[in-house]
């Protein structure tokens, strides 16, 4: 391998990793971490008619999210993985989205409050 080629390979690698960092930073959604037994943050605010990407992951346990009122289909949230849910609220109000998977003793109280404003 020539020196030029080594330098070029190195630069391409550098640009690629910089690209990844930019992509991660450009994520404009809301990150929500599920754990036993809560969502963090436990309250989020969305705008009527604006599509927002909610990005869920779990820090402990298998959980889920679902809200018929907000049009969120039952989605599993697994530890170490990210799952994206797009939501476009139609009506202002306060919605409670419960954990959609029976996950243990704290399950009945595991909820995400979604405030939808104009
Ligand atoms: Cu649960």
Short mmCIF file of N, CA, C and O and ligand atoms in Angstrom, two decimals:
data_model
loop_
_atom_site.label_atom_id
_atom_site.label_comp_id
_atom_site.label_asym_id
_atom_site.label_seq_id
_atom_site.Cartn_x
_atom_site.Cartn_y
_atom_site.Cartn_z
N UNK A 1 0.84 -1.21 0.00
CA UNK A 1 0.00 0.00 0.00
C UNK A 1 0.88 1.26 0.00
O UNK A 1 1.80 1.36 0.81
N UNK A 2 0.62 2.15 -0.91
CA UNK A 2 1.39 3.39 -0.97
C UNK A 2 0.96 4.32 0.17
O UNK A 2 -0.15 4.18 0.72
N UNK A 3 1.82 5.25 0.49
CA UNK A 3 1.52 6.18 1.57
C UNK A 3 0.27 7.00 1.25
O UNK A 3 -0.60 7.22 2.11
N UNK A 4 0.16 7.44 -0.02
CA UNK A 4 -1.00 8.23 -0.44
C UNK A 4 -2.29 7.45 -0.18
O UNK A 4 -3.27 7.98 0.33
N UNK A 5 -2.23 6.15 -0.52
CA UNK A 5 -3.40 5.31 -0.37
C UNK A 5 -3.78 5.15 1.12
O UNK A 5 -4.96 5.17 1.48
N UNK A 6 -2.77 4.99 1.93
CA UNK A 6 -3.00 4.84 3.38
C UNK A 6 -3.65 6.12 3.92
O UNK A 6 -4.64 6.08 4.64
N UNK A 7 -3.10 7.27 3.50
CA UNK A 7 -3.65 8.56 3.97
C UNK A 7 -5.09 8.71 3.49
O UNK A 7 -5.97 9.11 4.26
N UNK A 8 -5.33 8.34 2.22
CA UNK A 8 -6.68 8.49 1.67
C UNK A 8 -7.67 7.60 2.45
O UNK A 8 -8.75 8.04 2.83
N UNK A 9 -7.26 6.36 2.72
CA UNK A 9 -8.12 5.42 3.46
C UNK A 9 -8.42 6.00 4.85
O UNK A 9 -9.56 5.98 5.32
N UNK A 10 -7.39 6.56 5.46
CA UNK A 10 -7.54 7.15 6.79
C UNK A 10 -8.54 8.31 6.75
O UNK A 10 -9.44 8.42 7.58
N UNK A 11 -8.39 9.16 5.74
CA UNK A 11 -9.28 10.34 5.62
C UNK A 11 -10.72 9.92 5.38
O UNK A 11 -11.65 10.48 5.96
N UNK A 12 -10.89 8.91 4.53
CA UNK A 12 -12.26 8.43 4.25
C UNK A 12 -12.89 7.91 5.55
O UNK A 12 -14.03 8.22 5.87
N UNK A 13 -12.09 7.18 6.34
CA UNK A 13 -12.56 6.67 7.63
C UNK A 13 -12.95 7.80 8.56
O UNK A 13 -14.00 7.77 9.21
N UNK A 14 -12.12 8.83 8.56
CA UNK A 14 -12.36 9.99 9.41
C UNK A 14 -13.66 10.70 9.03
O UNK A 14 -14.50 11.03 9.87
N UNK A 15 -13.85 10.89 7.72
CA UNK A 15 -15.06 11.56 7.22
C UNK A 15 -16.28 10.71 7.55
O UNK A 15 -17.30 11.22 8.00
N UNK A 16 -16.14 9.40 7.38
CA UNK A 16 -17.27 8.50 7.65
C UNK A 16 -17.67 8.58 9.12
O UNK A 16 -18.86 8.70 9.44
N UNK A 17 -16.69 8.56 10.02
CA UNK A 17 -17.05 8.61 11.45
C UNK A 17 -17.61 9.98 11.82
O UNK A 17 -18.53 10.10 12.61
N UNK A 18 -17.06 11.04 11.21
CA UNK A 18 -17.59 12.39 11.45
C UNK A 18 -19.04 12.45 10.97
O UNK A 18 -19.90 13.03 11.63
N UNK A 19 -19.31 11.81 9.85
CA UNK A 19 -20.67 11.76 9.30
C UNK A 19 -21.63 11.11 10.26
O UNK A 19 -22.74 11.59 10.47
N UNK A 20 -21.17 10.04 10.90
CA UNK A 20 -22.01 9.33 11.87
C UNK A 20 -22.34 10.23 13.05
O UNK A 20 -23.47 10.26 13.52
N UNK A 21 -21.32 10.96 13.51
CA UNK A 21 -21.52 11.84 14.65
C UNK A 21 -22.55 12.92 14.30
O UNK A 21 -23.46 13.20 15.05
N UNK A 22 -22.40 13.49 13.09
CA UNK A 22 -23.33 14.52 12.64
C UNK A 22 -24.75 13.95 12.57
O UNK A 22 -25.69 14.56 13.05
N UNK A 23 -24.87 12.73 12.03
CA UNK A 23 -26.19 12.10 11.90
C UNK A 23 -26.82 11.92 13.29
O UNK A 23 -27.99 12.25 13.49
N UNK A 24 -26.03 11.43 14.25
CA UNK A 24 -26.57 11.20 15.59
C UNK A 24 -27.00 12.52 16.22
O UNK A 24 -28.05 12.62 16.83
N UNK A 25 -26.19 13.56 16.03
CA UNK A 25 -26.50 14.86 16.60
C UNK A 25 -27.70 15.52 15.95
O UNK A 25 -28.39 16.31 16.56
N UNK A 26 -27.95 15.14 14.69
CA UNK A 26 -29.04 15.77 13.94
C UNK A 26 -30.40 15.16 14.27
O UNK A 26 -31.41 15.64 13.80
N UNK A 27 -30.39 14.11 15.08
CA UNK A 27 -31.66 13.49 15.46
C UNK A 27 -32.53 14.53 16.16
O UNK A 27 -32.15 15.06 17.20
N UNK A 28 -33.70 14.82 15.57
CA UNK A 28 -34.51 15.93 16.07
C UNK A 28 -35.69 15.45 16.90
O UNK A 28 -36.54 16.23 17.28
N UNK A 29 -35.74 14.17 17.17
CA UNK A 29 -36.87 13.63 17.91
C UNK A 29 -36.71 13.76 19.42
O UNK A 29 -35.87 14.49 19.90
N UNK A 30 -37.55 13.00 20.11
CA UNK A 30 -37.53 13.00 21.57
C UNK A 30 -37.05 11.63 22.02
O UNK A 30 -37.60 10.62 21.59
N UNK A 31 -36.01 11.60 22.83
CA UNK A 31 -35.50 10.34 23.35
C UNK A 31 -36.17 10.01 24.68
O UNK A 31 -36.23 10.86 25.57
N UNK A 32 -36.68 8.80 24.78
CA UNK A 32 -37.37 8.36 26.01
C UNK A 32 -36.79 7.01 26.43
O UNK A 32 -36.75 6.08 25.62
N UNK A 33 -36.36 6.94 27.67
CA UNK A 33 -35.77 5.71 28.18
C UNK A 33 -36.77 5.03 29.10
O UNK A 33 -37.22 5.61 30.10
N UNK A 34 -37.12 3.80 28.77
CA UNK A 34 -37.97 2.99 29.64
C UNK A 34 -37.07 2.21 30.58
O UNK A 34 -35.95 1.84 30.23
N UNK A 35 -37.55 1.99 31.80
CA UNK A 35 -36.81 1.15 32.75
C UNK A 35 -37.84 0.59 33.72
O UNK A 35 -39.03 0.92 33.63
N UNK A 36 -37.41 -0.23 34.66
CA UNK A 36 -38.33 -0.77 35.68
C UNK A 36 -38.55 0.27 36.78
O UNK A 36 -37.67 0.49 37.57
N UNK A 37 -39.67 0.97 36.94
CA UNK A 37 -40.82 0.93 36.08
C UNK A 37 -41.26 2.35 35.78
O UNK A 37 -42.17 2.87 36.39
N UNK A 38 -40.55 2.94 34.88
CA UNK A 38 -40.91 4.32 34.51
C UNK A 38 -40.38 4.67 33.14
O UNK A 38 -39.52 3.97 32.59
N UNK A 39 -40.92 5.76 32.61
CA UNK A 39 -40.36 6.35 31.40
C UNK A 39 -39.61 7.62 31.83
O UNK A 39 -40.08 8.38 32.68
N UNK A 40 -38.45 7.84 31.24
CA UNK A 40 -37.67 9.05 31.53
C UNK A 40 -37.38 9.77 30.21
O UNK A 40 -36.71 9.19 29.36
N UNK A 41 -37.86 10.99 30.00
CA UNK A 41 -38.74 11.74 30.90
C UNK A 41 -40.12 11.07 30.98
O UNK A 41 -40.49 10.31 30.08
N UNK A 42 -40.87 11.39 32.05
CA UNK A 42 -42.21 10.79 32.17
C UNK A 42 -43.30 11.68 31.58
O UNK A 42 -44.46 11.27 31.53
N UNK A 43 -42.91 12.88 31.16
CA UNK A 43 -43.86 13.79 30.53
C UNK A 43 -43.19 14.45 29.33
O UNK A 43 -42.06 14.93 29.44
N UNK A 44 -43.87 14.43 28.19
CA UNK A 44 -43.34 15.12 27.02
C UNK A 44 -44.44 16.03 26.46
O UNK A 44 -45.63 15.82 26.74
N UNK A 45 -44.02 17.02 25.70
CA UNK A 45 -44.98 17.94 25.11
C UNK A 45 -44.84 17.91 23.59
O UNK A 45 -43.74 18.00 23.06
N UNK A 46 -45.97 17.75 22.91
CA UNK A 46 -45.98 17.72 21.45
C UNK A 46 -46.93 18.81 20.95
O UNK A 46 -47.74 19.33 21.71
N UNK A 47 -46.81 19.12 19.65
CA UNK A 47 -47.67 20.15 19.06
C UNK A 47 -48.70 19.52 18.12
O UNK A 47 -48.38 18.59 17.38
N UNK A 48 -49.89 20.04 18.17
CA UNK A 48 -50.96 19.58 17.29
C UNK A 48 -50.50 19.72 15.83
O UNK A 48 -49.97 20.76 15.45
N UNK A 49 -50.68 18.65 15.07
CA UNK A 49 -50.40 18.69 13.64
C UNK A 49 -48.93 18.61 13.26
O UNK A 49 -48.59 18.64 12.08
N UNK A 50 -48.05 18.50 14.25
CA UNK A 50 -46.62 18.39 13.96
C UNK A 50 -46.16 16.96 14.22
O UNK A 50 -46.36 16.43 15.31
N UNK A 51 -45.56 16.37 13.19
CA UNK A 51 -45.06 15.01 13.34
C UNK A 51 -43.76 15.02 14.13
O UNK A 51 -42.85 15.77 13.81
N UNK A 52 -43.73 14.20 15.15
CA UNK A 52 -42.54 14.11 15.99
C UNK A 52 -42.10 12.64 16.05
O UNK A 52 -42.93 11.74 16.08
N UNK A 53 -40.80 12.44 16.04
CA UNK A 53 -40.28 11.09 16.19
C UNK A 53 -39.91 10.86 17.64
O UNK A 53 -39.11 11.60 18.20
N UNK A 54 -40.53 9.86 18.24
CA UNK A 54 -40.18 9.47 19.60
C UNK A 54 -39.23 8.29 19.48
O UNK A 54 -39.53 7.31 18.79
N UNK A 55 -38.09 8.39 20.13
CA UNK A 55 -37.11 7.32 20.04
C UNK A 55 -37.00 6.66 21.41
O UNK A 55 -36.55 7.29 22.37
N UNK A 56 -37.45 5.42 21.46
CA UNK A 56 -37.49 4.69 22.74
C UNK A 56 -36.34 3.70 22.85
O UNK A 56 -35.94 3.07 21.87
N UNK A 57 -35.86 3.55 24.06
CA UNK A 57 -34.97 2.43 24.37
C UNK A 57 -35.26 2.02 25.80
O UNK A 57 -35.97 2.71 26.53
N UNK A 58 -34.72 0.88 26.20
CA UNK A 58 -34.91 0.43 27.58
C UNK A 58 -33.57 0.30 28.29
O UNK A 58 -32.60 -0.19 27.72
N UNK A 59 -33.53 0.77 29.53
CA UNK A 59 -32.33 0.63 30.35
C UNK A 59 -32.44 -0.63 31.21
O UNK A 59 -31.44 -1.15 31.69
N UNK A 60 -33.66 -1.12 31.43
CA UNK A 60 -33.86 -2.36 32.16
C UNK A 60 -35.25 -2.90 31.85
O UNK A 60 -36.23 -2.18 31.91
N UNK A 61 -35.31 -4.16 31.53
CA UNK A 61 -36.59 -4.82 31.29
C UNK A 61 -37.14 -4.58 29.90
O UNK A 61 -36.69 -3.71 29.17
N UNK A 62 -38.14 -5.40 29.56
CA UNK A 62 -38.83 -5.27 28.27
C UNK A 62 -40.13 -4.52 28.52
O UNK A 62 -40.91 -4.89 29.41
N UNK A 63 -40.35 -3.48 27.78
CA UNK A 63 -41.54 -2.65 27.97
C UNK A 63 -42.20 -2.40 26.61
O UNK A 63 -41.76 -2.92 25.59
N UNK A 64 -43.24 -1.59 26.65
CA UNK A 64 -43.93 -1.30 25.40
C UNK A 64 -44.64 0.03 25.51
O UNK A 64 -44.76 0.61 26.58
N UNK A 65 -45.06 0.51 24.36
CA UNK A 65 -45.81 1.77 24.36
C UNK A 65 -46.95 1.62 23.35
O UNK A 65 -46.81 0.99 22.31
N UNK A 66 -48.08 2.20 23.73
CA UNK A 66 -49.26 2.15 22.85
C UNK A 66 -50.20 3.27 23.26
O UNK A 66 -50.33 3.57 24.45
N UNK A 67 -50.80 3.92 22.28
CA UNK A 67 -51.85 4.89 22.58
C UNK A 67 -52.79 4.99 21.39
O UNK A 67 -52.42 5.50 20.34
N UNK A 68 -53.98 4.48 21.60
CA UNK A 68 -54.98 4.57 20.52
C UNK A 68 -55.31 6.03 20.24
O UNK A 68 -55.43 6.45 19.10
N UNK A 69 -55.42 6.83 21.32
CA UNK A 69 -55.79 8.24 21.16
C UNK A 69 -54.76 9.02 20.36
O UNK A 69 -55.10 9.97 19.66
N UNK A 70 -53.49 8.63 20.48
CA UNK A 70 -52.43 9.35 19.76
C UNK A 70 -52.01 8.63 18.48
O UNK A 70 -51.13 9.10 17.76
N UNK A 71 -52.64 7.48 18.21
CA UNK A 71 -52.30 6.74 16.99
C UNK A 71 -50.97 6.02 17.08
O UNK A 71 -50.31 5.81 16.07
N UNK A 72 -50.58 5.64 18.30
CA UNK A 72 -49.32 4.88 18.47
C UNK A 72 -49.67 3.41 18.59
O UNK A 72 -50.35 3.00 19.54
N UNK A 73 -49.23 2.63 17.61
CA UNK A 73 -49.47 1.19 17.63
C UNK A 73 -48.60 0.54 18.69
O UNK A 73 -47.53 1.05 19.03
N UNK A 74 -49.05 -0.59 19.20
CA UNK A 74 -48.29 -1.30 20.23
C UNK A 74 -46.87 -1.60 19.74
O UNK A 74 -46.68 -2.25 18.72
N UNK A 75 -45.89 -1.07 20.45
CA UNK A 75 -44.49 -1.16 20.04
C UNK A 75 -43.66 -1.68 21.21
O UNK A 75 -43.78 -1.18 22.33
N UNK A 76 -42.84 -2.68 20.94
CA UNK A 76 -42.01 -3.25 22.00
C UNK A 76 -40.74 -2.42 22.18
O UNK A 76 -40.15 -1.96 21.21
N UNK A 77 -40.35 -2.24 23.44
CA UNK A 77 -39.13 -1.48 23.76
C UNK A 77 -38.16 -2.44 24.44
O UNK A 77 -38.44 -2.94 25.53
N UNK A 78 -37.04 -2.69 23.77
CA UNK A 78 -36.10 -3.70 24.26
C UNK A 78 -34.81 -3.05 24.76
O UNK A 78 -34.38 -2.03 24.22
N UNK A 79 -34.18 -3.66 25.79
CA UNK A 79 -32.92 -3.12 26.29
C UNK A 79 -31.85 -3.07 25.20
O UNK A 79 -31.72 -4.00 24.40
N UNK A 80 -31.14 -1.97 25.16
CA UNK A 80 -30.01 -1.85 24.23
C UNK A 80 -30.40 -1.61 22.79
O UNK A 80 -29.54 -1.56 21.91
N UNK A 81 -31.70 -1.48 22.51
CA UNK A 81 -32.13 -1.21 21.14
C UNK A 81 -32.96 0.06 21.10
O UNK A 81 -33.60 0.42 22.09
N UNK A 82 -32.95 0.69 19.94
CA UNK A 82 -33.76 1.90 19.77
C UNK A 82 -34.90 1.59 18.82
O UNK A 82 -34.71 0.93 17.80
N UNK A 83 -36.07 2.06 19.18
CA UNK A 83 -37.21 1.90 18.28
C UNK A 83 -37.86 3.28 18.13
O UNK A 83 -38.03 4.03 19.09
N UNK A 84 -38.15 3.62 16.87
CA UNK A 84 -38.71 4.94 16.60
C UNK A 84 -40.20 4.85 16.32
O UNK A 84 -40.66 3.95 15.63
N UNK A 85 -40.93 5.78 16.89
CA UNK A 85 -42.37 5.85 16.71
C UNK A 85 -42.70 7.27 16.26
O UNK A 85 -42.33 8.23 16.93
N UNK A 86 -43.36 7.37 15.13
CA UNK A 86 -43.75 8.71 14.66
C UNK A 86 -45.17 9.01 15.14
O UNK A 86 -46.03 8.14 15.08
N UNK A 87 -45.36 10.21 15.62
CA UNK A 87 -46.68 10.57 16.12
C UNK A 87 -47.05 11.97 15.64
O UNK A 87 -46.22 12.87 15.62
N UNK A 88 -48.29 12.09 15.18
CA UNK A 88 -48.81 13.39 14.76
C UNK A 88 -50.11 13.65 15.51
O UNK A 88 -51.18 13.20 15.10
N UNK A 89 -50.04 14.34 16.66
CA UNK A 89 -51.24 14.55 17.45
C UNK A 89 -52.27 15.40 16.69
O UNK A 89 -51.90 16.36 16.02
N UNK A 90 -53.54 15.02 16.85
CA UNK A 90 -54.61 15.73 16.13
C UNK A 90 -55.35 16.71 17.01
O UNK A 90 -55.95 17.66 16.52
N UNK A 91 -55.35 16.44 18.32
CA UNK A 91 -56.16 17.26 19.23
C UNK A 91 -55.37 17.61 20.48
O UNK A 91 -54.67 16.75 21.03
N UNK A 92 -55.49 18.85 20.92
CA UNK A 92 -54.80 19.27 22.15
C UNK A 92 -55.38 18.53 23.35
O UNK A 92 -56.56 18.13 23.34
N UNK A 93 -54.57 18.35 24.36
CA UNK A 93 -55.04 17.69 25.57
C UNK A 93 -53.89 16.96 26.24
O UNK A 93 -52.75 17.00 25.77
N UNK A 94 -54.22 16.30 27.34
CA UNK A 94 -53.21 15.51 28.05
C UNK A 94 -53.57 14.04 27.90
O UNK A 94 -54.70 13.64 28.21
N UNK A 95 -52.65 13.29 27.38
CA UNK A 95 -52.87 11.87 27.11
C UNK A 95 -51.94 11.04 27.99
O UNK A 95 -50.80 11.44 28.25
N UNK A 96 -52.45 9.91 28.45
CA UNK A 96 -51.62 8.98 29.23
C UNK A 96 -51.41 7.73 28.39
O UNK A 96 -52.37 7.05 28.03
N UNK A 97 -50.14 7.46 28.07
CA UNK A 97 -49.81 6.23 27.34
C UNK A 97 -49.19 5.26 28.34
O UNK A 97 -48.15 5.54 28.93
N UNK A 98 -49.88 4.15 28.56
CA UNK A 98 -49.38 3.15 29.51
C UNK A 98 -48.37 2.23 28.86
O UNK A 98 -48.41 2.03 27.65
N UNK A 99 -47.52 1.66 29.67
CA UNK A 99 -46.64 0.60 29.19
C UNK A 99 -47.54 -0.50 28.62
O UNK A 99 -48.55 -0.85 29.22
N UNK A 100 -47.19 -1.00 27.44
CA UNK A 100 -48.07 -1.93 26.73
C UNK A 100 -47.71 -3.40 26.99
O UNK A 100 -48.34 -4.29 26.43
N UNK A 101 -46.71 -3.64 27.81
CA UNK A 101 -46.30 -5.02 28.08
C UNK A 101 -46.22 -5.21 29.59
O UNK A 101 -45.62 -4.39 30.29
N UNK A 102 -46.85 -6.29 30.07
CA UNK A 102 -46.81 -6.57 31.51
C UNK A 102 -45.37 -6.87 31.89
O UNK A 102 -44.78 -7.85 31.43
N UNK A 103 -44.78 -5.97 32.69
CA UNK A 103 -43.33 -6.02 32.88
C UNK A 103 -42.92 -6.21 34.34
O UNK A 103 -41.74 -6.16 34.65
N UNK A 104 -43.87 -6.40 35.23
CA UNK A 104 -43.50 -6.62 36.63
C UNK A 104 -44.39 -5.83 37.56
O UNK A 104 -45.38 -5.23 37.13
N UNK A 105 -44.03 -5.82 38.86
CA UNK A 105 -44.89 -5.20 39.87
C UNK A 105 -45.21 -3.73 39.63
O UNK A 105 -46.27 -3.26 40.02
N UNK A 106 -44.29 -2.99 39.01
CA UNK A 106 -44.52 -1.56 38.79
C UNK A 106 -45.28 -1.25 37.51
O UNK A 106 -45.56 -0.09 37.22
N UNK A 107 -45.64 -2.30 36.78
CA UNK A 107 -46.27 -2.10 35.47
C UNK A 107 -47.53 -1.24 35.49
O UNK A 107 -47.66 -0.34 34.65
N UNK A 108 -48.47 -1.48 36.45
CA UNK A 108 -49.73 -0.70 36.39
C UNK A 108 -49.51 0.82 36.48
O UNK A 108 -50.34 1.58 36.01
N UNK A 109 -48.41 1.23 37.10
CA UNK A 109 -48.16 2.67 37.26
C UNK A 109 -47.15 3.21 36.25
O UNK A 109 -46.71 4.35 36.36
N UNK A 110 -46.79 2.39 35.28
CA UNK A 110 -45.76 2.84 34.33
C UNK A 110 -46.42 3.53 33.16
O UNK A 110 -47.05 2.93 32.30
N UNK A 111 -46.32 4.85 33.17
CA UNK A 111 -47.02 5.60 32.15
C UNK A 111 -46.21 6.80 31.67
O UNK A 111 -45.36 7.32 32.38
N UNK A 112 -46.52 7.19 30.43
CA UNK A 112 -45.90 8.35 29.82
C UNK A 112 -47.02 9.37 29.61
O UNK A 112 -48.05 9.06 29.00
N UNK A 113 -46.82 10.56 30.16
CA UNK A 113 -47.81 11.61 29.97
C UNK A 113 -47.42 12.45 28.75
O UNK A 113 -46.28 12.91 28.64
N UNK A 114 -48.36 12.57 27.82
CA UNK A 114 -48.09 13.34 26.59
C UNK A 114 -49.02 14.55 26.58
O UNK A 114 -50.24 14.41 26.49
N UNK A 115 -48.42 15.71 26.70
CA UNK A 115 -49.19 16.95 26.63
C UNK A 115 -49.16 17.43 25.20
O UNK A 115 -48.09 17.61 24.62
N UNK A 116 -50.33 17.62 24.64
CA UNK A 116 -50.42 18.11 23.26
C UNK A 116 -50.96 19.54 23.31
O UNK A 116 -52.03 19.80 23.85
N UNK A 117 -50.15 20.43 22.75
CA UNK A 117 -50.52 21.86 22.77
C UNK A 117 -50.69 22.38 21.34
O UNK A 117 -50.20 21.79 20.39
N UNK A 118 -51.40 23.50 21.25
CA UNK A 118 -51.62 24.11 19.93
C UNK A 118 -50.35 24.73 19.38
O UNK A 118 -49.55 25.24 20.12
CU1 LIG B 1 -45.12 -2.71 31.65
#
